[in-house]
Coordinates of C-alpha atoms in Angstrom, one line a residue:
Chain A
M1 CA 0.0 0.0 0.0
T2 CA 1.3 3.4 -0.9
T3 CA 0.3 6.5 0.9
E4 CA -0.5 9.3 -1.4
E5 CA 0.4 12.2 0.9
V6 CA 4.1 12.2 1.0
T7 CA 5.5 14.5 3.6
P8 CA 7.2 17.3 1.6
V9 CA 9.8 18.0 4.2
R10 CA 12.1 15.0 3.7
A11 CA 14.0 14.7 0.4
R12 CA 14.1 11.3 -1.3
P13 CA 17.4 9.5 -0.5
A14 CA 19.6 8.3 -3.4
P15 CA 18.5 5.0 -4.9
I16 CA 20.5 1.9 -3.7
K17 CA 23.4 0.9 -6.1
A18 CA 24.7 -2.4 -4.9
V19 CA 26.7 -5.1 -6.6
P20 CA 24.3 -8.0 -7.4
V21 CA 25.1 -11.5 -6.2
R22 CA 27.1 -13.4 -8.8
H23 CA 26.1 -16.8 -10.0
P24 CA 29.1 -18.5 -11.6
G25 CA 27.4 -22.0 -11.4
R26 CA 24.9 -20.9 -14.0
W27 CA 27.6 -20.1 -16.5
V28 CA 29.2 -23.5 -16.0
A29 CA 25.8 -25.2 -16.5
V30 CA 25.2 -23.2 -19.7
A31 CA 28.6 -24.4 -21.1
V32 CA 27.9 -28.0 -20.3
L33 CA 24.4 -27.9 -21.8
A34 CA 25.7 -26.1 -24.9
V35 CA 28.2 -28.9 -25.6
L36 CA 25.5 -31.6 -25.0
A37 CA 23.1 -29.8 -27.4
A38 CA 25.8 -29.5 -30.0
M39 CA 26.5 -33.3 -29.8
F40 CA 22.8 -34.1 -30.2
V41 CA 22.3 -31.8 -33.2
H42 CA 25.5 -33.2 -34.7
A43 CA 24.1 -36.7 -34.4
L44 CA 20.8 -35.7 -35.9
F45 CA 22.6 -34.5 -39.1
T46 CA 25.3 -37.1 -39.4
N47 CA 23.7 -40.4 -38.3
E48 CA 22.4 -42.0 -41.5
A49 CA 19.9 -44.2 -39.6
F50 CA 17.6 -41.3 -39.0
Q51 CA 16.6 -41.3 -42.7
W52 CA 14.9 -37.9 -42.5
S53 CA 13.6 -37.8 -46.0
F54 CA 12.1 -41.2 -45.7
M55 CA 10.4 -40.2 -42.5
V56 CA 9.0 -37.0 -43.9
D57 CA 7.7 -38.9 -47.0
N58 CA 5.9 -41.4 -44.9
M59 CA 4.6 -39.6 -41.8
F60 CA 1.9 -37.8 -43.7
R61 CA 0.5 -40.8 -45.6
P62 CA -3.3 -40.9 -45.8
P63 CA -3.6 -44.0 -43.5
V64 CA -1.4 -42.3 -40.9
I65 CA -3.5 -39.1 -41.0
E66 CA -6.7 -41.2 -40.8
G67 CA -5.3 -43.1 -37.8
L68 CA -4.4 -39.8 -36.2
L69 CA -7.9 -38.4 -36.6
R70 CA -9.9 -41.4 -35.7
G71 CA -7.7 -43.6 -33.5
T72 CA -6.0 -40.8 -31.6
L73 CA -8.0 -37.6 -31.6
L74 CA -11.6 -39.0 -31.8
M75 CA -10.6 -41.7 -29.3
T76 CA -9.2 -39.2 -26.9
V77 CA -12.3 -37.1 -27.0
S78 CA -14.8 -40.0 -26.8
A79 CA -12.9 -41.7 -24.0
M80 CA -12.6 -38.6 -21.9
L81 CA -16.2 -37.7 -22.3
I82 CA -17.3 -41.1 -21.1
A83 CA -14.6 -41.1 -18.4
V84 CA -15.6 -37.7 -17.0
S85 CA -19.3 -38.6 -16.9
L86 CA -18.7 -42.0 -15.4
G87 CA -16.1 -40.5 -13.0
I88 CA -18.7 -38.0 -11.6
V89 CA -21.1 -40.9 -11.0
V90 CA -18.5 -43.0 -9.3
A91 CA -17.3 -40.0 -7.2
V92 CA -20.8 -39.3 -6.1
M93 CA -21.3 -42.9 -5.2
R94 CA -18.2 -43.0 -3.1
L95 CA -19.3 -39.9 -1.2
S96 CA -22.9 -41.2 -0.8
E97 CA -24.5 -42.0 2.5
N98 CA -25.7 -45.3 1.1
P99 CA -23.1 -47.9 2.1
I100 CA -23.9 -50.1 -0.9
L101 CA -23.3 -47.4 -3.4
R102 CA -20.2 -46.4 -1.5
G103 CA -18.9 -50.0 -1.6
V104 CA -19.6 -50.4 -5.4
G105 CA -17.9 -47.1 -6.1
W106 CA -14.9 -48.2 -4.1
L107 CA -14.8 -51.6 -5.8
Y108 CA -14.9 -49.9 -9.2
A109 CA -12.0 -47.5 -8.5
W110 CA -10.0 -50.3 -6.9
V111 CA -10.4 -52.7 -9.9
F112 CA -9.8 -50.3 -12.6
R113 CA -6.9 -48.5 -10.9
S114 CA -5.2 -51.8 -10.2
I115 CA -5.1 -53.3 -13.7
P116 CA -2.5 -51.7 -16.0
R117 CA -4.2 -50.0 -19.0
L118 CA -2.2 -52.1 -21.4
V119 CA -3.4 -55.3 -19.9
L120 CA -7.0 -54.1 -19.7
L121 CA -6.9 -53.2 -23.4
A122 CA -5.5 -56.6 -24.3
V123 CA -8.3 -58.2 -22.2
F124 CA -11.1 -56.1 -23.8
G125 CA -9.7 -56.8 -27.3
N126 CA -10.0 -60.5 -26.7
I127 CA -13.3 -60.6 -24.8
G128 CA -14.8 -62.5 -27.7
I129 CA -12.9 -65.6 -26.6
L130 CA -15.0 -65.6 -23.4
W131 CA -18.4 -64.7 -24.9
S132 CA -18.9 -65.0 -28.6
R133 CA -22.2 -63.2 -28.2
I134 CA -23.2 -60.6 -25.7
E135 CA -26.9 -60.5 -25.0
F136 CA -29.2 -58.5 -22.7
G137 CA -32.3 -60.0 -21.0
V138 CA -33.4 -61.9 -17.9
P139 CA -30.3 -63.2 -16.1
F140 CA -29.9 -67.0 -15.7
D141 CA -32.9 -67.5 -18.0
T142 CA -32.0 -71.0 -19.2
H143 CA -31.3 -72.1 -15.6
I144 CA -34.6 -70.8 -14.4
G145 CA -36.3 -72.4 -17.4
R146 CA -34.8 -75.8 -16.5
L147 CA -36.2 -75.4 -13.0
F148 CA -39.7 -75.2 -14.4
G149 CA -39.1 -78.0 -16.9
I150 CA -38.7 -75.7 -20.0
D151 CA -35.7 -76.4 -22.2
N152 CA -33.7 -73.6 -23.7
L153 CA -35.8 -70.8 -22.3
E154 CA -34.3 -67.6 -23.7
L155 CA -35.5 -64.3 -22.5
R156 CA -33.2 -61.9 -24.4
V157 CA -34.1 -58.4 -25.4
F158 CA -31.2 -57.9 -27.8
G159 CA -27.7 -59.0 -28.4
F160 CA -24.7 -58.8 -30.7
S161 CA -21.7 -60.8 -31.7
S162 CA -18.7 -59.7 -29.7
H163 CA -16.4 -60.7 -32.6
E164 CA -18.1 -58.1 -34.8
V165 CA -18.9 -55.3 -32.4
L166 CA -16.4 -55.5 -29.5
T167 CA -13.3 -55.3 -31.6
G168 CA -11.1 -52.5 -32.6
F169 CA -12.4 -49.0 -31.8
L170 CA -15.2 -50.0 -29.4
A171 CA -13.1 -52.4 -27.4
G172 CA -10.3 -49.8 -27.2
L173 CA -12.8 -47.1 -26.2
L174 CA -14.3 -49.3 -23.5
G175 CA -10.8 -50.1 -22.0
L176 CA -9.5 -46.6 -22.0
A177 CA -12.8 -45.0 -20.8
L178 CA -13.4 -47.4 -18.0
S179 CA -9.9 -47.2 -16.8
E180 CA -9.8 -43.4 -17.0
A181 CA -13.1 -43.1 -15.2
A182 CA -11.5 -44.6 -12.1
Y183 CA -8.9 -41.9 -12.1
M184 CA -11.4 -39.2 -12.9
S185 CA -13.6 -40.3 -10.0
E186 CA -10.7 -39.6 -7.6
I187 CA -10.2 -36.1 -9.1
V188 CA -13.9 -35.3 -8.9
R189 CA -14.0 -36.6 -5.4
A190 CA -11.2 -34.3 -4.3
G191 CA -13.0 -31.5 -6.1
I192 CA -16.3 -32.1 -4.3
Q193 CA -14.5 -32.4 -0.9
S194 CA -12.7 -29.1 -1.5
V195 CA -16.0 -27.2 -1.4
D196 CA -16.7 -25.8 2.1
A197 CA -19.3 -27.8 4.0
G198 CA -21.1 -24.6 4.8
Q199 CA -22.1 -24.4 1.2
S200 CA -24.2 -27.6 1.2
E201 CA -25.5 -26.7 4.7
A202 CA -26.8 -23.3 3.5
A203 CA -28.3 -25.0 0.4
A204 CA -29.9 -27.7 2.5
A205 CA -31.3 -25.1 4.9
L206 CA -33.0 -23.5 1.9
G207 CA -34.8 -26.8 1.3
M208 CA -32.8 -27.9 -1.7
S209 CA -32.7 -31.7 -2.3
R210 CA -29.4 -33.5 -2.2
G211 CA -29.3 -33.7 -6.0
Q212 CA -30.0 -30.0 -6.4
V213 CA -27.3 -29.2 -3.8
L214 CA -24.8 -31.2 -5.8
R215 CA -25.8 -29.9 -9.3
R216 CA -26.4 -26.2 -8.4
V217 CA -24.0 -25.5 -5.6
V218 CA -21.2 -28.1 -5.1
L219 CA -20.2 -29.2 -8.6
P220 CA -19.9 -25.7 -10.1
Q221 CA -17.5 -24.8 -7.3
A222 CA -15.7 -28.1 -7.5
M223 CA -14.9 -27.4 -11.1
R224 CA -12.1 -25.0 -10.2
V225 CA -10.3 -28.0 -8.6
I226 CA -11.4 -30.6 -11.1
I227 CA -10.6 -28.8 -14.4
P228 CA -6.7 -28.5 -14.2
P229 CA -6.0 -32.2 -13.4
T230 CA -8.6 -33.1 -16.1
G231 CA -6.5 -31.2 -18.6
N232 CA -3.6 -33.3 -17.5
E233 CA -5.5 -36.5 -17.8
T234 CA -6.6 -35.5 -21.3
I235 CA -3.0 -35.1 -22.3
A236 CA -2.1 -38.4 -20.8
M237 CA -5.1 -40.0 -22.6
L238 CA -3.9 -38.7 -25.9
K239 CA -0.6 -40.5 -25.3
D240 CA -2.2 -43.6 -24.0
T241 CA -4.1 -44.1 -27.3
S242 CA -0.8 -45.5 -28.6
L243 CA -1.5 -48.5 -26.3
L244 CA -4.4 -49.3 -28.7
L245 CA -1.8 -51.2 -30.7
Y246 CA -2.4 -54.1 -28.3
V247 CA -6.2 -54.3 -28.7
P248 CA -5.5 -54.1 -31.7
V249 CA -7.0 -51.0 -33.2
S250 CA -5.6 -50.5 -36.7
M251 CA -7.0 -47.0 -37.4
E252 CA -4.6 -45.4 -34.9
L253 CA -1.5 -43.2 -35.3
F254 CA 1.1 -45.4 -33.7
F255 CA -0.3 -48.6 -35.3
Q256 CA 0.0 -47.0 -38.7
L257 CA 3.5 -45.6 -38.2
D258 CA 4.7 -48.9 -36.7
R259 CA 3.2 -50.8 -39.7
V260 CA 5.0 -48.6 -42.2
G261 CA 8.2 -49.1 -40.2
K262 CA 7.8 -52.9 -40.1
Y263 CA 7.1 -53.5 -43.8
T264 CA 9.8 -51.1 -45.0
F265 CA 12.3 -52.3 -42.4
Q266 CA 12.8 -48.7 -41.5
I267 CA 11.6 -49.0 -37.9
F268 CA 13.6 -46.1 -36.3
P269 CA 12.6 -43.3 -38.6
M270 CA 8.9 -44.1 -38.0
Y271 CA 9.4 -44.2 -34.3
V272 CA 10.9 -40.7 -34.5
A273 CA 7.9 -39.7 -36.6
A274 CA 5.7 -40.9 -33.8
C275 CA 7.7 -38.9 -31.2
L276 CA 7.3 -35.8 -33.3
W277 CA 3.5 -36.3 -33.9
Y278 CA 2.9 -36.8 -30.2
L279 CA 5.1 -33.8 -29.3
F280 CA 3.1 -31.7 -31.7
L281 CA -0.4 -32.9 -30.5
T282 CA 0.4 -32.7 -26.8
S283 CA 1.8 -29.2 -27.3
I284 CA -1.5 -28.0 -28.7
L285 CA -3.3 -29.5 -25.7
M286 CA -0.9 -27.9 -23.3
V287 CA -1.6 -24.4 -24.8
G288 CA -5.4 -25.1 -24.4
Q289 CA -4.9 -26.3 -20.8
H290 CA -3.0 -23.1 -20.0
F291 CA -5.9 -20.9 -21.0
L292 CA -8.4 -23.2 -19.4
E293 CA -6.6 -23.0 -16.1
R294 CA -6.3 -19.3 -16.2
H295 CA -10.0 -19.0 -16.9
F296 CA -11.0 -21.2 -14.0
S297 CA -8.7 -19.7 -11.4
K298 CA -10.4 -16.3 -11.9
G299 CA -11.3 -14.7 -8.7
Y300 CA -9.5 -17.2 -6.5
G301 CA -5.7 -16.5 -6.9
Q302 CA -3.7 -14.5 -4.4
S303 CA -3.2 -11.6 -6.7
E304 CA -6.8 -11.6 -7.8
R305 CA -8.0 -11.4 -4.2
A306 CA -5.8 -8.5 -3.6
R307 CA -7.1 -6.7 -6.7
M308 CA -10.6 -7.3 -5.6
R309 CA -10.0 -5.8 -2.2
L310 CA -8.5 -2.8 -3.9
R311 CA -11.5 -2.5 -6.1
N312 CA -13.8 -2.6 -3.0
L313 CA -11.8 0.2 -1.4
V314 CA -12.1 2.3 -4.5
A315 CA -15.8 1.5 -5.0
E316 CA -17.0 2.5 -1.6
T317 CA -14.7 5.0 -0.1
G318 CA -15.3 5.2 3.6
G319 CA -17.2 1.9 3.7
G320 CA -15.4 -1.2 5.0
G321 CA -13.7 -2.8 2.0
G322 CA -13.4 -6.6 1.9
G323 CA -14.2 -7.0 5.5
G324 CA -15.5 -10.5 5.0
A325 CA -12.1 -12.1 4.9
P326 CA -11.4 -14.2 7.9
Chain B
M1 CA -27.9 -42.0 15.9
T2 CA -31.3 -43.3 14.9
E3 CA -32.5 -44.4 18.2
L4 CA -34.5 -41.8 20.1
T5 CA -35.6 -42.1 23.7
V6 CA -39.0 -40.7 24.4
P7 CA -39.0 -38.7 27.6
S8 CA -42.7 -37.8 27.8
Q9 CA -45.9 -38.7 26.1
A10 CA -47.0 -35.1 25.8
A11 CA -49.3 -34.4 22.9
P12 CA -47.9 -32.2 20.2
P13 CA -49.0 -28.6 20.5
A14 CA -51.9 -27.5 18.3
A15 CA -50.9 -25.6 15.1
E16 CA -53.5 -22.9 15.6
G17 CA -52.6 -20.5 18.4
G18 CA -49.8 -22.8 19.7
P19 CA -46.2 -21.7 19.9
M20 CA -44.1 -21.3 16.7
V21 CA -41.3 -23.3 18.2
R22 CA -41.5 -25.7 21.0
A23 CA -38.5 -27.8 22.2
E24 CA -38.9 -30.4 24.9
D25 CA -35.9 -32.0 26.7
V26 CA -33.7 -31.9 23.7
H27 CA -30.5 -33.9 24.0
K28 CA -27.6 -34.0 21.4
S29 CA -24.2 -35.6 21.6
F30 CA -21.3 -35.9 19.2
G31 CA -19.8 -39.2 20.0
S32 CA -19.2 -39.2 23.8
L33 CA -19.5 -35.4 24.0
D34 CA -22.9 -34.4 25.3
V35 CA -23.6 -30.9 23.8
L36 CA -27.2 -30.6 24.7
K37 CA -28.4 -32.0 28.0
G38 CA -32.2 -31.3 28.0
V39 CA -33.1 -28.0 26.5
D40 CA -36.7 -26.7 26.8
L41 CA -37.8 -23.7 24.9
E42 CA -41.0 -22.1 23.7
V43 CA -41.1 -19.3 21.2
Q44 CA -44.4 -17.7 20.2
A45 CA -45.3 -16.5 16.7
G46 CA -43.9 -13.0 16.2
E47 CA -41.5 -13.3 19.1
V48 CA -37.8 -12.4 18.9
C49 CA -35.9 -14.8 21.1
C50 CA -32.3 -14.1 21.8
V51 CA -30.0 -17.0 22.9
L52 CA -26.9 -15.9 24.9
G53 CA -24.2 -18.0 26.3
P54 CA -20.5 -18.7 26.4
S55 CA -18.9 -20.6 23.5
G56 CA -19.4 -24.3 23.8
S57 CA -22.7 -23.9 25.6
G58 CA -24.5 -25.6 22.8
K59 CA -26.5 -22.6 21.6
S60 CA -25.5 -23.0 18.0
T61 CA -26.0 -26.7 18.0
F62 CA -29.5 -26.2 19.4
L63 CA -30.3 -23.7 16.7
R64 CA -29.1 -26.2 14.1
C65 CA -31.4 -28.9 15.6
I66 CA -34.4 -26.7 15.0
N67 CA -34.1 -27.2 11.2
H68 CA -32.8 -30.7 11.5
L69 CA -29.2 -29.8 10.3
E70 CA -28.3 -31.9 13.4
K71 CA -30.3 -35.0 14.4
I72 CA -31.2 -34.9 18.0
N73 CA -30.7 -37.9 20.2
A74 CA -33.6 -37.4 22.6
G75 CA -36.5 -35.1 23.1
R76 CA -38.8 -33.4 20.6
I77 CA -38.9 -30.2 18.6
W78 CA -42.0 -28.9 17.0
V79 CA -42.1 -26.0 14.5
D80 CA -45.6 -24.6 13.9
G81 CA -47.1 -27.7 15.5
E82 CA -45.1 -30.0 13.2
L83 CA -42.6 -32.5 14.7
V84 CA -39.2 -31.7 13.2
G85 CA -37.4 -34.6 11.4
Y86 CA -39.8 -37.4 12.5
R87 CA -43.3 -38.6 12.2
E88 CA -45.1 -40.1 15.2
R89 CA -47.6 -42.8 14.6
G90 CA -49.0 -45.2 17.2
G91 CA -46.5 -44.1 19.8
K92 CA -43.6 -44.9 17.4
L93 CA -41.2 -42.5 15.8
Y94 CA -40.4 -42.8 12.1
E95 CA -37.5 -40.8 10.5
L96 CA -38.7 -38.5 7.8
R97 CA -37.4 -39.0 4.2
E98 CA -34.9 -36.6 2.8
K99 CA -37.6 -34.9 0.7
E100 CA -39.9 -34.4 3.7
V101 CA -37.0 -32.9 5.7
A102 CA -36.3 -30.6 2.8
A103 CA -40.0 -29.6 2.7
Q104 CA -39.9 -28.7 6.4
R105 CA -36.8 -26.6 5.9
R106 CA -38.4 -24.5 3.2
S107 CA -40.4 -22.5 5.8
I108 CA -37.4 -22.1 8.1
G109 CA -34.9 -19.5 7.1
M110 CA -31.4 -19.7 8.4
V111 CA -28.5 -17.1 8.5
F112 CA -25.0 -18.4 9.2
Q113 CA -22.1 -16.9 11.0
R114 CA -19.9 -17.3 7.8
F115 CA -22.7 -16.1 5.5
N116 CA -22.3 -19.2 3.2
L117 CA -23.4 -17.3 0.1
F118 CA -22.9 -19.2 -3.1
P119 CA -19.7 -17.6 -4.5
H120 CA -20.4 -18.5 -8.1
M121 CA -23.7 -16.6 -8.3
T122 CA -24.4 -12.9 -8.2
A123 CA -26.3 -11.5 -5.2
L124 CA -29.5 -11.6 -7.2
D125 CA -29.0 -15.2 -8.3
N126 CA -28.2 -16.2 -4.7
V127 CA -31.6 -14.8 -3.6
M128 CA -33.5 -16.2 -6.6
E129 CA -32.0 -19.7 -6.5
A130 CA -34.2 -21.4 -3.8
P131 CA -37.6 -19.9 -4.9
L132 CA -36.8 -20.9 -8.5
R133 CA -35.4 -24.4 -7.9
V134 CA -37.2 -25.5 -4.8
R135 CA -40.5 -23.8 -4.9
R136 CA -40.5 -23.6 -8.7
E137 CA -42.2 -20.2 -8.8
P138 CA -42.3 -18.2 -12.1
K139 CA -39.1 -16.4 -12.8
S140 CA -40.5 -12.9 -13.3
E141 CA -42.3 -13.1 -10.0
V142 CA -39.2 -14.4 -8.1
R143 CA -37.0 -11.7 -9.8
E144 CA -39.3 -9.0 -8.7
R145 CA -39.4 -10.2 -5.1
A146 CA -35.7 -10.7 -5.0
L147 CA -35.0 -7.2 -6.2
A148 CA -37.4 -5.9 -3.6
L149 CA -35.7 -7.9 -0.9
L150 CA -32.3 -6.7 -1.9
E151 CA -33.6 -3.1 -1.8
R152 CA -35.0 -3.7 1.6
V153 CA -31.6 -4.8 2.9
G154 CA -30.1 -1.7 1.3
L155 CA -28.3 -3.4 -1.6
A156 CA -30.3 -2.4 -4.6
D157 CA -27.0 -1.3 -6.2
K158 CA -25.2 -4.6 -5.6
V159 CA -27.7 -6.8 -7.5
D160 CA -25.2 -8.1 -10.1
T161 CA -22.2 -8.2 -7.8
Y162 CA -20.6 -11.5 -6.8
P163 CA -20.2 -12.3 -3.0
G164 CA -16.4 -12.1 -3.3
Q165 CA -16.6 -8.4 -4.2
L166 CA -18.9 -7.6 -1.3
S167 CA -17.9 -6.6 2.3
G168 CA -18.8 -9.0 5.1
G169 CA -21.7 -6.8 6.2
Q170 CA -23.1 -6.7 2.6
Q171 CA -22.7 -10.5 2.3
Q172 CA -24.6 -11.1 5.4
R173 CA -27.4 -8.8 4.3
V174 CA -27.6 -10.7 1.0
A175 CA -27.8 -13.9 3.1
I176 CA -30.7 -12.5 5.0
A177 CA -32.5 -11.6 1.8
R178 CA -31.8 -15.1 0.4
A179 CA -33.4 -16.7 3.5
L180 CA -36.4 -14.3 3.3
A181 CA -37.0 -15.1 -0.4
M182 CA -38.5 -18.4 0.7
R183 CA -41.1 -16.5 2.7
P184 CA -40.2 -18.4 5.9
K185 CA -42.4 -18.4 9.0
L186 CA -39.4 -18.6 11.2
M187 CA -35.9 -17.2 10.9
L188 CA -32.8 -18.7 12.7
F189 CA -29.8 -16.5 13.1
D190 CA -26.5 -18.3 14.1
E191 CA -24.2 -15.5 15.4
P192 CA -24.9 -13.4 12.3
T193 CA -22.5 -10.6 13.3
S194 CA -19.6 -12.6 14.9
A195 CA -17.5 -12.8 11.7
L196 CA -17.9 -9.1 10.9
D197 CA -15.6 -6.2 11.4
P198 CA -16.9 -4.0 14.3
E199 CA -17.9 -1.2 12.0
L200 CA -20.1 -3.5 9.8
V201 CA -22.1 -5.0 12.7
G202 CA -24.6 -2.1 12.8
E203 CA -25.8 -2.5 9.2
V204 CA -26.7 -6.1 9.7
L205 CA -28.4 -5.5 13.1
D206 CA -30.5 -2.7 11.5
V207 CA -31.8 -5.2 8.9
M208 CA -32.7 -7.6 11.7
K209 CA -34.4 -4.9 13.7
D210 CA -36.5 -4.0 10.7
L211 CA -37.4 -7.7 10.3
A212 CA -38.4 -7.9 14.0
R213 CA -40.6 -4.8 13.7
D214 CA -42.4 -6.6 10.8
G215 CA -43.4 -9.3 13.2
M216 CA -41.1 -12.1 12.0
T217 CA -40.6 -14.9 14.5
M218 CA -36.8 -15.0 15.1
I219 CA -34.4 -17.0 17.2
V220 CA -31.1 -15.2 17.4
V221 CA -27.9 -16.7 18.8
T222 CA -25.8 -13.7 19.5
H223 CA -23.2 -12.0 21.6
E224 CA -24.8 -8.6 21.0
I225 CA -26.2 -7.8 24.4
G226 CA -27.5 -4.4 23.2
F227 CA -29.5 -6.0 20.4
A228 CA -31.0 -8.6 22.8
R229 CA -32.0 -5.8 25.2
E230 CA -33.4 -3.5 22.6
V231 CA -35.1 -5.9 20.1
G232 CA -35.6 -9.2 22.0
D233 CA -38.9 -10.2 23.4
S234 CA -37.3 -13.0 25.4
L235 CA -33.8 -13.9 26.4
V236 CA -32.5 -17.4 27.0
F237 CA -29.1 -17.9 28.7
M238 CA -27.5 -21.3 27.9
D239 CA -24.5 -22.9 29.6
G240 CA -23.2 -26.4 29.6
G241 CA -25.9 -27.7 27.3
V242 CA -28.9 -26.5 29.3
V243 CA -31.0 -23.4 29.6
V244 CA -29.8 -21.7 32.8
E245 CA -32.1 -18.8 32.9
S246 CA -34.7 -17.1 30.7
G247 CA -37.0 -14.2 30.8
V248 CA -37.6 -10.6 29.6
P249 CA -34.2 -9.4 28.3
R250 CA -34.1 -6.2 30.2
E251 CA -34.7 -7.9 33.5
V252 CA -32.4 -10.8 32.9
I253 CA -29.6 -8.5 31.8
A254 CA -30.1 -5.9 34.6
N255 CA -30.8 -8.4 37.3
P256 CA -29.5 -12.0 36.6
Q257 CA -30.6 -14.6 39.1
H258 CA -28.2 -17.4 38.4
E259 CA -24.4 -17.3 39.3
R260 CA -23.4 -18.4 35.8
T261 CA -25.5 -15.7 34.1
K262 CA -24.0 -13.1 36.4
A263 CA -20.4 -14.3 35.6
F264 CA -21.1 -14.3 31.9
L265 CA -22.7 -10.9 31.8
A266 CA -20.0 -9.4 34.0
K267 CA -17.5 -10.5 31.3
V268 CA -19.3 -9.2 28.2
L269 CA -20.9 -6.0 29.5

C-alpha cells in the first residue's frame, strides 16, 4: 500500500546501487548444456539411420493421418467424455451416505486402478474368446427355465456378436474410458470435498434436495479444482491411445506408423515420426490447458483477491472494504 | 444416531394459536461429548428470542437442531405444530425421508455466521435460487421479489455483484435476503455478526431490527447484548448444554438470578 500524501519536508534518498550476487554456477551449466546440445544436433545430421527424407515422406501418408484423426483424436475425446461422466457418477457414489453405493464405487475404483491400462486393453480386445455373443435380458434365464421344466428358455431383449462389435475401436474405447473413469472419480471426489461444508449446509437449509445441492452448488464450485487435473488426464489419454496397438485398433496413429516401419524395415525413422507427432499434439493441448486453467482460477488467486480488495476500497470510499475475509 | 428415547408422552401442540417453536428436553451428543443435555424452549409467533451463552454452551447446536441440520438424540422439537425430522404414529417414531425434511426446511430461514453465500452466483441469483429451484415459482415473480428484498436490505445497487466483491456486512445482508426469499415463518440466526468487522455489525443488526418490527418470528444466537435488550422479546441464557435462565431481556440483563449468568454478563458487559 502506498500512501498518497508524501510528507514534503524530507528529500528522497539516493537509490541503492549495490553489486548483485554473482552466479558462476549458472555459466558452467550453460557451457555443459551447450556442448551436449551440439552433440545431439550433430548426431541428428550425421547419423544416416535417421533417414529424415524417408520419415517426412511417410509420416503424412493418408492411413497415418486417418489413424491420427480417428484412433488418436476421436478416441481421446470420446474416452474422456465417457470417463468424466462416469467419473462423476463413481465419485458421487463414493461420497454417498448409502453404504452399498459407497462399496460399489470403491470396488470400481479399486479394480480399474489396479489393472494396467495395457493389460486391460488386451483383455477387452479378446473378450470374444470368453463370450462370442453378448446379449441382454433376464439373467440365468436358461437355468430358471430348466427349474420349471422348460428347455432352452431364452428371455433376451437384444444381443450382438462380440467378434463383430467388441473389436477395434469399441473395445479400445471401453478399455480406455473405464480405466480413466476410475482416475477421474478420484479427481472429482477431491474437487467435491474441496468445497466448504457450509455451502451444502446453506443449500440444505433453503430446502434444496441432495441432487440440487450437488448440481447447483457443489459441482460448479468443485470445477475449479477438477478442471486443471482433467486437462492433465486428457494429455495423458492422448498419449495412451498409442496403447491401442495391443487391442489391436488398426486405425490409430502409432499402429500405422509402426506398420510402415515394419514392412519397409525402417523402424527407427517411423518411431521418430511418432515422437514428433505426439510432441506436436500434446503441445497443442498444453496451450489449451494453460488458457483453461487461467479462466477457472479467476477470482481465486492471491493476486486476484488483492485486486478485488483494492476495487472494493475504491468503490466504496469510507465503507469497509473486503471486511469478510477471515 | 437413529435411536431416540421418548421422555414424555405429551401431545404435540396445536398448530393454531400454539407456539411457533417448542422444544422439549432436547439432547444431542457428538460421540461421547454431550452438547445438549435437556433443552426446553417455547417461542411464540412474532416473538424475537435471543439466545446468549459462552462458546461451547450448545446454543449454535440447538439452533441447528431446529431445522434438522443436526439430528437430536432425545427429546422433541416442533415448529408450527409439526414435529421436526420425525413422524409419530401409534407411539412410534419414524424418521422422515430426505424430501420431507427438505420440505420442512423451506419454511425455516437460516442465516449463518460465515454467510455461506454461493460464490459462483451474483447477489440476485443467490436470492432467486431457492424460490426458483425449490418452490418452482415463475421467474419474473421471483425476480421482482428478489429485487425488492435486496432493496429492503439496502443493496439495490449490488444486485449483479458476486459475493467475493462484497464486504462482510453486505454479504450477510444478501444472506438474510436469500433466506427471506423463501417466505419463511421462522428465521434462525446463528451468530450473524460474529464474523464481521466491528464497523459493519450495525448495518446487519439494522436489517434484523427491521425484520423484528415486521413481526417475523426469530431465534437469534448472538453476543450482541445491546440487540438482545433492545429488540428481543425474550432472552435465553444457555451454559453447559442447558437453559440456565430465561425471561424478559431487560430484566435478565439488569438483574441476573443465576451465578453463571452473572459471571457471563460481567465479562461481556
